mmCIF file of C-alpha atoms in Angstrom:
data_model
loop_
_atom_site.group_PDB
_atom_site.id
_atom_site.type_symbol
_atom_site.label_atom_id
_atom_site.label_comp_id
_atom_site.label_asym_id
_atom_site.label_seq_id
_atom_site.Cartn_x
_atom_site.Cartn_y
_atom_site.Cartn_z
ATOM 1 C CA UNK A 1 -35.683 52.342 35.700
ATOM 2 C CA UNK A 2 -35.454 48.502 35.553
ATOM 3 C CA UNK A 3 -34.821 46.205 34.205
ATOM 4 C CA UNK A 4 -36.698 44.111 36.354
ATOM 5 C CA UNK A 5 -36.603 40.329 37.063
ATOM 6 C CA UNK A 6 -39.492 37.904 37.113
ATOM 7 C CA UNK A 7 -39.095 34.334 38.322
ATOM 8 C CA UNK A 8 -41.779 32.071 37.316
ATOM 9 C CA UNK A 9 -43.025 29.101 35.684
ATOM 10 C CA UNK A 10 -43.587 28.853 31.887
ATOM 11 C CA UNK A 11 -47.203 29.981 32.113
ATOM 12 C CA UNK A 12 -48.965 33.308 32.283
ATOM 13 C CA UNK A 13 -50.645 32.385 35.432
ATOM 14 C CA UNK A 14 -50.054 34.854 38.255
ATOM 15 C CA UNK A 15 -47.741 36.892 36.353
ATOM 16 C CA UNK A 16 -50.080 37.599 33.356
ATOM 17 C CA UNK A 17 -51.315 41.007 34.875
ATOM 18 C CA UNK A 18 -47.687 42.338 35.751
ATOM 19 C CA UNK A 19 -46.266 41.428 32.369
ATOM 20 C CA UNK A 20 -49.067 43.239 30.614
ATOM 21 C CA UNK A 21 -48.611 46.183 33.079
ATOM 22 C CA UNK A 22 -44.632 46.298 32.558
ATOM 23 C CA UNK A 23 -45.354 46.083 28.767
ATOM 24 C CA UNK A 24 -48.030 48.888 28.630
ATOM 25 C CA UNK A 25 -45.802 51.167 31.005
ATOM 26 C CA UNK A 26 -42.866 50.848 28.588
ATOM 27 C CA UNK A 27 -40.740 48.772 31.007
ATOM 28 C CA UNK A 28 -38.029 46.258 30.449
ATOM 29 C CA UNK A 29 -37.880 42.850 32.438
ATOM 30 C CA UNK A 30 -36.023 39.779 32.442
ATOM 31 C CA UNK A 31 -37.566 36.204 32.811
ATOM 32 C CA UNK A 32 -36.045 33.519 34.987
ATOM 33 C CA UNK A 33 -38.064 30.389 33.891
ATOM 34 C CA UNK A 34 -38.293 27.795 36.388
ATOM 35 C CA UNK A 35 -39.372 24.064 35.148
ATOM 36 C CA UNK A 36 -41.319 21.787 37.609
ATOM 37 C CA UNK A 37 -38.565 19.159 38.303
ATOM 38 C CA UNK A 38 -36.330 22.018 39.466
ATOM 39 C CA UNK A 39 -39.006 23.592 41.582
ATOM 40 C CA UNK A 40 -39.584 20.018 43.290
ATOM 41 C CA UNK A 41 -35.968 19.932 44.277
ATOM 42 C CA UNK A 42 -37.132 22.485 46.728
ATOM 43 C CA UNK A 43 -33.694 24.486 46.741
ATOM 44 C CA UNK A 44 -35.510 27.573 45.098
ATOM 45 C CA UNK A 45 -38.768 27.070 46.916
ATOM 46 C CA UNK A 46 -36.918 27.379 50.469
ATOM 47 C CA UNK A 47 -35.738 30.945 49.573
ATOM 48 C CA UNK A 48 -39.355 32.066 48.773
ATOM 49 C CA UNK A 49 -40.863 33.771 51.888
ATOM 50 C CA UNK A 50 -44.360 32.004 51.411
ATOM 51 C CA UNK A 51 -42.886 28.848 49.546
ATOM 52 C CA UNK A 52 -44.578 30.075 46.267
ATOM 53 C CA UNK A 53 -43.548 31.835 42.872
ATOM 54 C CA UNK A 54 -43.665 34.432 41.328
ATOM 55 C CA UNK A 55 -40.589 36.086 42.753
ATOM 56 C CA UNK A 56 -40.066 39.825 41.729
ATOM 57 C CA UNK A 57 -36.822 41.683 41.923
ATOM 58 C CA UNK A 58 -36.329 45.214 41.503
ATOM 59 C CA UNK A 59 -32.684 46.057 42.323
ATOM 60 C CA UNK A 60 -32.146 44.976 45.739
ATOM 61 C CA UNK A 61 -35.673 44.598 46.690
ATOM 62 C CA UNK A 62 -37.233 41.028 46.367
ATOM 63 C CA UNK A 63 -40.813 40.636 46.309
ATOM 64 C CA UNK A 64 -43.356 37.728 46.544
ATOM 65 C CA UNK A 65 -47.089 37.387 46.089
ATOM 66 C CA UNK A 66 -48.403 38.773 42.917
ATOM 67 C CA UNK A 67 -50.739 41.443 44.320
ATOM 68 C CA UNK A 68 -47.979 42.936 46.368
ATOM 69 C CA UNK A 69 -45.939 43.092 43.076
ATOM 70 C CA UNK A 70 -48.710 44.767 41.370
ATOM 71 C CA UNK A 71 -49.146 47.342 44.084
ATOM 72 C CA UNK A 72 -45.428 47.964 44.078
ATOM 73 C CA UNK A 73 -45.393 48.663 40.175
ATOM 74 C CA UNK A 74 -48.510 50.708 40.788
ATOM 75 C CA UNK A 75 -46.812 53.100 43.046
ATOM 76 C CA UNK A 76 -43.724 53.055 40.888
ATOM 77 C CA UNK A 77 -45.495 54.051 37.645
ATOM 78 C CA UNK A 78 -48.263 56.350 38.532
ATOM 79 C CA UNK A 79 -51.047 53.491 38.383
ATOM 80 C CA UNK A 80 -52.383 53.760 41.846
ATOM 81 C CA UNK A 81 -55.105 56.369 41.526
ATOM 82 C CA UNK A 82 -54.571 60.144 41.967
ATOM 83 C CA UNK A 83 -54.748 60.358 45.715
ATOM 84 C CA UNK A 84 -55.397 58.537 48.833
ATOM 85 C CA UNK A 85 -59.094 57.915 48.252
ATOM 86 C CA UNK A 86 -58.663 56.718 44.602
ATOM 87 C CA UNK A 87 -55.712 54.434 45.844
ATOM 88 C CA UNK A 88 -58.298 52.868 48.377
ATOM 89 C CA UNK A 89 -60.815 52.045 45.765
ATOM 90 C CA UNK A 90 -57.946 50.825 43.445
ATOM 91 C CA UNK A 91 -57.199 48.450 46.411
ATOM 92 C CA UNK A 92 -60.830 47.443 46.633
ATOM 93 C CA UNK A 93 -61.124 46.634 42.950
ATOM 94 C CA UNK A 94 -57.843 44.540 43.060
ATOM 95 C CA UNK A 95 -59.125 42.465 46.190
ATOM 96 C CA UNK A 96 -62.340 41.771 44.148
ATOM 97 C CA UNK A 97 -60.468 40.756 41.150
ATOM 98 C CA UNK A 98 -58.453 38.389 43.372
ATOM 99 C CA UNK A 99 -61.646 36.994 44.733
ATOM 100 C CA UNK A 100 -62.859 36.128 41.196
ATOM 101 C CA UNK A 101 -59.337 34.833 40.210
ATOM 102 C CA UNK A 102 -59.396 32.445 43.141
ATOM 103 C CA UNK A 103 -62.798 31.057 41.862
ATOM 104 C CA UNK A 104 -61.327 30.615 38.356
ATOM 105 C CA UNK A 105 -58.206 28.852 39.628
ATOM 106 C CA UNK A 106 -60.202 26.501 41.728
ATOM 107 C CA UNK A 107 -62.084 25.462 38.778
ATOM 108 C CA UNK A 108 -59.221 25.065 36.616
ATOM 109 C CA UNK A 109 -57.251 23.139 39.059
ATOM 110 C CA UNK A 110 -59.790 21.170 41.074
ATOM 111 C CA UNK A 111 -63.157 21.024 39.371
ATOM 112 C CA UNK A 112 -62.461 21.397 35.321
ATOM 113 C CA UNK A 113 -63.909 18.168 34.312
ATOM 114 C CA UNK A 114 -66.775 18.262 36.637
ATOM 115 C CA UNK A 115 -67.579 21.878 37.412
ATOM 116 C CA UNK A 116 -66.640 24.011 34.031
ATOM 117 C CA UNK A 117 -70.239 24.104 32.842
ATOM 118 C CA UNK A 118 -71.559 25.229 36.215
ATOM 119 C CA UNK A 119 -68.869 27.775 36.571
ATOM 120 C CA UNK A 120 -69.453 29.306 32.826
ATOM 121 C CA UNK A 121 -73.232 29.487 33.861
ATOM 122 C CA UNK A 122 -72.673 31.309 37.145
ATOM 123 C CA UNK A 123 -70.046 33.750 35.300
ATOM 124 C CA UNK A 124 -72.600 36.626 35.016
ATOM 125 C CA UNK A 125 -72.923 36.800 38.869
ATOM 126 C CA UNK A 126 -69.316 37.537 39.006
ATOM 127 C CA UNK A 127 -69.033 39.632 35.692
ATOM 128 C CA UNK A 128 -71.860 41.906 36.815
ATOM 129 C CA UNK A 129 -70.176 43.435 39.772
ATOM 130 C CA UNK A 130 -67.347 44.768 37.640
ATOM 131 C CA UNK A 131 -69.831 45.807 34.739
ATOM 132 C CA UNK A 132 -71.620 48.043 37.097
ATOM 133 C CA UNK A 133 -68.464 49.740 38.286
ATOM 134 C CA UNK A 134 -67.300 50.454 34.849
ATOM 135 C CA UNK A 135 -70.701 51.856 33.742
ATOM 136 C CA UNK A 136 -70.786 54.100 36.690
ATOM 137 C CA UNK A 137 -67.341 55.460 36.195
ATOM 138 C CA UNK A 138 -67.869 56.183 32.635
ATOM 139 C CA UNK A 139 -64.144 56.575 31.872
ATOM 140 C CA UNK A 140 -63.226 53.199 30.682
ATOM 141 C CA UNK A 141 -61.328 52.474 33.703
ATOM 142 C CA UNK A 142 -62.119 50.931 37.073
ATOM 143 C CA UNK A 143 -61.049 53.938 39.239
ATOM 144 C CA UNK A 144 -60.652 57.599 38.107
ATOM 145 C CA UNK A 145 -59.750 58.576 34.629
ATOM 146 C CA UNK A 146 -56.648 56.588 33.970
ATOM 147 C CA UNK A 147 -55.315 52.880 34.221
ATOM 148 C CA UNK A 148 -54.316 51.461 37.584
ATOM 149 C CA UNK A 149 -52.931 47.887 38.497
ATOM 150 C CA UNK A 150 -56.464 46.833 39.235
ATOM 151 C CA UNK A 151 -57.324 47.330 35.365
ATOM 152 C CA UNK A 152 -54.356 45.302 34.411
ATOM 153 C CA UNK A 153 -55.392 42.648 36.898
ATOM 154 C CA UNK A 154 -58.961 42.579 35.699
ATOM 155 C CA UNK A 155 -57.900 42.714 31.841
ATOM 156 C CA UNK A 156 -55.686 39.797 32.452
ATOM 157 C CA UNK A 157 -58.325 37.656 34.038
ATOM 158 C CA UNK A 158 -61.108 38.718 31.506
ATOM 159 C CA UNK A 159 -58.760 37.462 28.668
ATOM 160 C CA UNK A 160 -58.337 34.095 30.406
ATOM 161 C CA UNK A 161 -62.102 33.731 30.790
ATOM 162 C CA UNK A 162 -62.843 34.783 26.826
ATOM 163 C CA UNK A 163 -60.682 31.616 26.229
ATOM 164 C CA UNK A 164 -62.857 29.621 28.591
ATOM 165 C CA UNK A 165 -66.079 31.033 26.952
ATOM 166 C CA UNK A 166 -65.646 33.366 23.972
ATOM 167 C CA UNK A 167 -69.190 34.919 24.560
ATOM 168 C CA UNK A 168 -69.133 35.381 28.051
ATOM 169 C CA UNK A 169 -68.994 39.196 27.762
ATOM 170 C CA UNK A 170 -71.556 39.514 25.133
ATOM 171 C CA UNK A 171 -74.069 40.731 27.535
ATOM 172 C CA UNK A 172 -71.615 43.182 29.565
ATOM 173 C CA UNK A 173 -71.036 46.200 26.998
ATOM 174 C CA UNK A 174 -68.852 47.795 29.653
ATOM 175 C CA UNK A 175 -66.457 45.069 30.173
ATOM 176 C CA UNK A 176 -66.494 44.125 26.371
ATOM 177 C CA UNK A 177 -65.570 47.898 25.645
ATOM 178 C CA UNK A 178 -62.849 47.605 28.554
ATOM 179 C CA UNK A 179 -61.201 44.689 26.939
ATOM 180 C CA UNK A 180 -61.344 46.011 23.552
ATOM 181 C CA UNK A 181 -59.907 49.473 24.565
ATOM 182 C CA UNK A 182 -56.970 47.769 26.579
ATOM 183 C CA UNK A 183 -56.202 45.306 23.930
ATOM 184 C CA UNK A 184 -55.819 48.171 21.292
ATOM 185 C CA UNK A 185 -53.303 50.120 23.548
ATOM 186 C CA UNK A 186 -50.404 50.094 21.179
ATOM 187 C CA UNK A 187 -48.053 48.486 23.674
ATOM 188 C CA UNK A 188 -50.343 46.144 24.923
ATOM 189 C CA UNK A 189 -51.426 45.232 21.531
ATOM 190 C CA UNK A 190 -47.636 44.629 20.647
ATOM 191 C CA UNK A 191 -46.980 42.515 23.717
ATOM 192 C CA UNK A 192 -50.151 40.283 23.181
ATOM 193 C CA UNK A 193 -49.343 39.730 19.562
ATOM 194 C CA UNK A 194 -45.585 38.631 20.541
ATOM 195 C CA UNK A 195 -44.345 35.116 20.492
ATOM 196 C CA UNK A 196 -43.190 35.655 24.049
ATOM 197 C CA UNK A 197 -46.793 35.996 25.200
ATOM 198 C CA UNK A 198 -48.496 33.720 22.815
ATOM 199 C CA UNK A 199 -46.163 30.684 23.453
ATOM 200 C CA UNK A 200 -46.994 30.597 27.142
ATOM 201 C CA UNK A 201 -50.100 28.443 28.125
ATOM 202 C CA UNK A 202 -52.763 30.323 30.460
ATOM 203 C CA UNK A 203 -52.350 27.564 33.518
ATOM 204 C CA UNK A 204 -49.919 25.030 34.280
ATOM 205 C CA UNK A 205 -52.001 21.991 34.018
ATOM 206 C CA UNK A 206 -53.080 22.539 30.303
ATOM 207 C CA UNK A 207 -56.630 23.539 30.860
ATOM 208 C CA UNK A 208 -58.005 26.612 29.843
#
């Protein structure tokens, strides 16, 4: 199975979660790195369904939209819940992560200099929703008793927030434990320790 190909900029960005997921699942993938001047030429952009990266190739299948890619990988690698009900809950949690990520991205790219402090102050109002889900489930995962693509998505976003504010999870024991346990999974730990991961900035504008 694989290798897959990810075409994206030289940042973690929207590919952070899928890279962590692929690493944890023991999958190989190729990276095609696009620089901004090349992107601005428009040739590649014109081939993207929504005019955006990442682009993900799985054999003859070409996908855009990061959450669609995560769902595809979830189906292929048994990370989409044990049944239809769990799959629906995984979708719900992934949509919740997306709402959270959009707020983060807006702050990073549009309001960093004027809104960072306010964003950090308001973080508990976003984190408490995921804390409650993890505390209720009691398995260390958002849904069921094994990792789903929603877990990788949340984990990636929480890593970003720990760079933004290193103490942001101190009042959320279930989230803090979740990050610690995910970080300690051998294949994830190896990936997070790799130069390929560490060399990439989180965001494309240098803000984090």
